[in-house]
Amino acid sequence: MRNELRKILWLGLLLGGLILAVLVGWHQVRTASTAASSAEVFEQGRQVYADQCATCHGAHLEGQPDWKTPLPSGRLPAPPHDAGGHTWHHPDDILFRIVKEGTAAIVGGGYESDMPGFADVLSDAEIRAVLVYIKSTWPARERTYQENVSQAR
């Protein structure tokens, strides 16, 4: 009886250890997969930004000079997307819509902007990726503020 109890105890420990090893391994694979996926999204966003956004907003997200001063057309120059701009003041849903639909469509009221909508150029996933890239360049304070603004909506 005692030997049977020991065998059951050892079998239970062995089975528990095996289950624990599988769970730890699954977590590590999942974490590595998530990190790889995040890196892929970041890289896609960086490339989309370079291809579609940098011409107006600058290769380093610096925007056009005097971006707060209207051009002769009455429209504003392209703002920076770095921490010196105001992009981080906006929640995710507004940033997404600005890229997809264009600034004038979001602001409304006859507002005119040189920022076109990219609905016919970029997929929703590409828009999200470029926003991931832009947000990754912000200091922690701006990222935290923007995350809080996004969650409050």
Short mmCIF file of C-alpha atoms in Angstrom, two decimals:
data_model
loop_
_atom_site.label_atom_id
_atom_site.label_comp_id
_atom_site.label_asym_id
_atom_site.label_seq_id
_atom_site.Cartn_x
_atom_site.Cartn_y
_atom_site.Cartn_z
CA MET A 1 0.00 0.00 0.00
CA ARG A 2 2.82 2.36 0.88
CA ASN A 3 4.65 1.60 -2.39
CA GLU A 4 1.46 2.23 -4.34
CA LEU A 5 1.02 5.57 -2.59
CA ARG A 6 4.62 6.53 -3.43
CA LYS A 7 4.10 5.55 -7.06
CA ILE A 8 0.93 7.66 -7.24
CA LEU A 9 2.71 10.58 -5.56
CA TRP A 10 5.67 10.34 -7.96
CA LEU A 11 3.35 9.98 -10.94
CA GLY A 12 1.42 13.06 -9.76
CA LEU A 13 4.63 15.08 -9.34
CA LEU A 14 5.89 13.95 -12.73
CA LEU A 15 2.59 14.81 -14.40
CA GLY A 16 2.43 18.18 -12.61
CA GLY A 17 6.00 18.97 -13.66
CA LEU A 18 5.20 18.04 -17.24
CA ILE A 19 2.12 20.26 -17.27
CA LEU A 20 4.12 23.12 -15.76
CA ALA A 21 6.87 22.70 -18.38
CA VAL A 22 4.31 22.76 -21.20
CA LEU A 23 2.66 25.89 -19.81
CA VAL A 24 5.97 27.72 -19.35
CA GLY A 25 7.08 26.71 -22.84
CA TRP A 26 3.75 27.85 -24.33
CA HIS A 27 4.04 31.20 -22.56
CA GLN A 28 7.59 31.69 -23.87
CA VAL A 29 6.55 30.82 -27.42
CA ARG A 30 3.54 33.11 -27.17
CA THR A 31 5.68 35.96 -25.79
CA ALA A 32 8.28 35.47 -28.53
CA SER A 33 5.53 35.33 -31.14
CA THR A 34 3.96 38.54 -29.82
CA ALA A 35 7.35 40.28 -29.84
CA ALA A 36 8.01 39.12 -33.40
CA SER A 37 4.55 40.26 -34.44
CA SER A 38 5.08 43.65 -32.77
CA ALA A 39 8.42 44.04 -34.54
CA GLU A 40 6.77 43.20 -37.87
CA VAL A 41 4.00 45.76 -37.30
CA PHE A 42 6.59 48.39 -36.30
CA GLU A 43 8.67 47.69 -39.41
CA GLN A 44 5.60 47.79 -41.64
CA GLY A 45 4.61 51.12 -40.08
CA ARG A 46 8.10 52.54 -40.52
CA GLN A 47 8.04 51.57 -44.20
CA VAL A 48 4.53 52.94 -44.78
CA TYR A 49 5.56 56.19 -43.09
CA ALA A 50 8.66 56.46 -45.31
CA ASP A 51 6.65 55.71 -48.45
CA GLN A 52 3.47 57.67 -47.78
CA CYS A 53 4.00 60.26 -45.03
CA ALA A 54 7.61 61.45 -44.93
CA THR A 55 7.28 63.62 -48.04
CA CYS A 56 5.04 66.04 -46.12
CA HIS A 57 5.64 65.23 -42.45
CA GLY A 58 9.41 64.80 -42.69
CA ALA A 59 11.71 61.80 -42.65
CA HIS A 60 12.18 62.28 -38.89
CA LEU A 61 8.53 63.19 -38.16
CA GLU A 62 9.58 66.86 -37.87
CA GLY A 63 6.78 68.31 -40.03
CA GLN A 64 7.05 71.30 -42.31
CA PRO A 65 8.63 74.58 -41.16
CA ASP A 66 6.32 77.02 -39.39
CA TRP A 67 3.60 74.37 -39.26
CA LYS A 68 1.36 76.59 -37.10
CA THR A 69 1.41 79.48 -39.62
CA PRO A 70 -1.07 79.28 -42.52
CA LEU A 71 0.32 79.09 -46.04
CA PRO A 72 -0.76 81.62 -48.72
CA SER A 73 -3.52 79.12 -49.57
CA GLY A 74 -4.87 79.53 -46.03
CA ARG A 75 -4.12 75.90 -45.25
CA LEU A 76 -1.71 74.83 -42.54
CA PRO A 77 1.60 73.10 -43.34
CA ALA A 78 1.99 69.45 -42.36
CA PRO A 79 2.49 69.22 -38.59
CA PRO A 80 5.21 67.19 -36.96
CA HIS A 81 4.36 63.77 -35.56
CA ASP A 82 7.21 63.78 -33.05
CA ALA A 83 6.76 64.93 -29.47
CA GLY A 84 7.04 68.58 -30.59
CA GLY A 85 3.77 68.33 -32.51
CA HIS A 86 0.23 67.76 -31.37
CA THR A 87 -0.46 64.28 -32.77
CA TRP A 88 -0.07 62.77 -29.32
CA HIS A 89 -2.94 64.92 -28.02
CA HIS A 90 -5.44 62.95 -30.12
CA PRO A 91 -7.03 59.59 -29.30
CA ASP A 92 -6.39 56.55 -31.49
CA ASP A 93 -9.79 56.61 -33.19
CA ILE A 94 -9.34 60.22 -34.34
CA LEU A 95 -5.78 59.59 -35.58
CA PHE A 96 -7.00 56.55 -37.50
CA ARG A 97 -9.86 58.51 -39.10
CA ILE A 98 -7.60 61.44 -40.03
CA VAL A 99 -5.28 59.09 -41.92
CA LYS A 100 -8.13 57.15 -43.50
CA GLU A 101 -10.55 59.97 -44.32
CA GLY A 102 -8.35 63.10 -44.33
CA THR A 103 -8.29 66.03 -41.94
CA ALA A 104 -11.03 68.06 -43.66
CA ALA A 105 -13.47 65.15 -43.40
CA ILE A 106 -12.84 64.86 -39.67
CA VAL A 107 -12.84 68.58 -38.81
CA GLY A 108 -15.78 69.39 -41.08
CA GLY A 109 -17.39 72.83 -41.29
CA GLY A 110 -15.72 73.64 -44.61
CA TYR A 111 -12.23 73.22 -43.16
CA GLU A 112 -9.64 72.80 -45.92
CA SER A 113 -6.48 70.76 -45.56
CA ASP A 114 -3.74 69.36 -47.75
CA MET A 115 -3.93 66.12 -45.74
CA PRO A 116 -5.75 63.65 -47.99
CA GLY A 117 -7.49 60.52 -46.85
CA PHE A 118 -5.60 57.31 -47.55
CA ALA A 119 -8.59 54.93 -47.61
CA ASP A 120 -7.87 54.02 -51.25
CA VAL A 121 -4.12 53.71 -50.67
CA LEU A 122 -3.64 52.03 -47.28
CA SER A 123 -5.39 49.13 -45.61
CA ASP A 124 -6.70 49.52 -42.07
CA ALA A 125 -3.79 47.34 -40.90
CA GLU A 126 -1.28 49.61 -42.64
CA ILE A 127 -2.86 52.68 -41.05
CA ARG A 128 -2.66 51.06 -37.61
CA ALA A 129 0.96 50.06 -38.29
CA VAL A 130 2.01 53.59 -39.23
CA LEU A 131 0.37 54.87 -36.04
CA VAL A 132 2.28 52.23 -34.03
CA TYR A 133 5.49 53.48 -35.63
CA ILE A 134 4.72 57.15 -34.96
CA LYS A 135 3.73 56.49 -31.33
CA SER A 136 6.89 54.45 -30.76
CA THR A 137 8.97 57.59 -31.27
CA TRP A 138 7.29 59.56 -28.49
CA PRO A 139 8.79 59.88 -25.02
CA ALA A 140 6.99 58.02 -22.22
CA ARG A 141 5.12 61.13 -21.04
CA GLU A 142 3.50 61.72 -24.44
CA ARG A 143 2.76 58.02 -24.97
CA THR A 144 1.10 57.77 -21.56
CA TYR A 145 -0.96 60.91 -22.17
CA GLN A 146 -2.10 59.60 -25.57
CA GLU A 147 -2.95 56.16 -24.15
CA ASN A 148 -5.05 57.81 -21.42
CA VAL A 149 -6.87 60.03 -23.93
CA SER A 150 -7.58 56.98 -26.09
CA GLN A 151 -8.92 54.93 -23.17
CA ALA A 152 -11.18 57.75 -22.00
CA ARG A 153 -13.20 57.58 -25.23
#
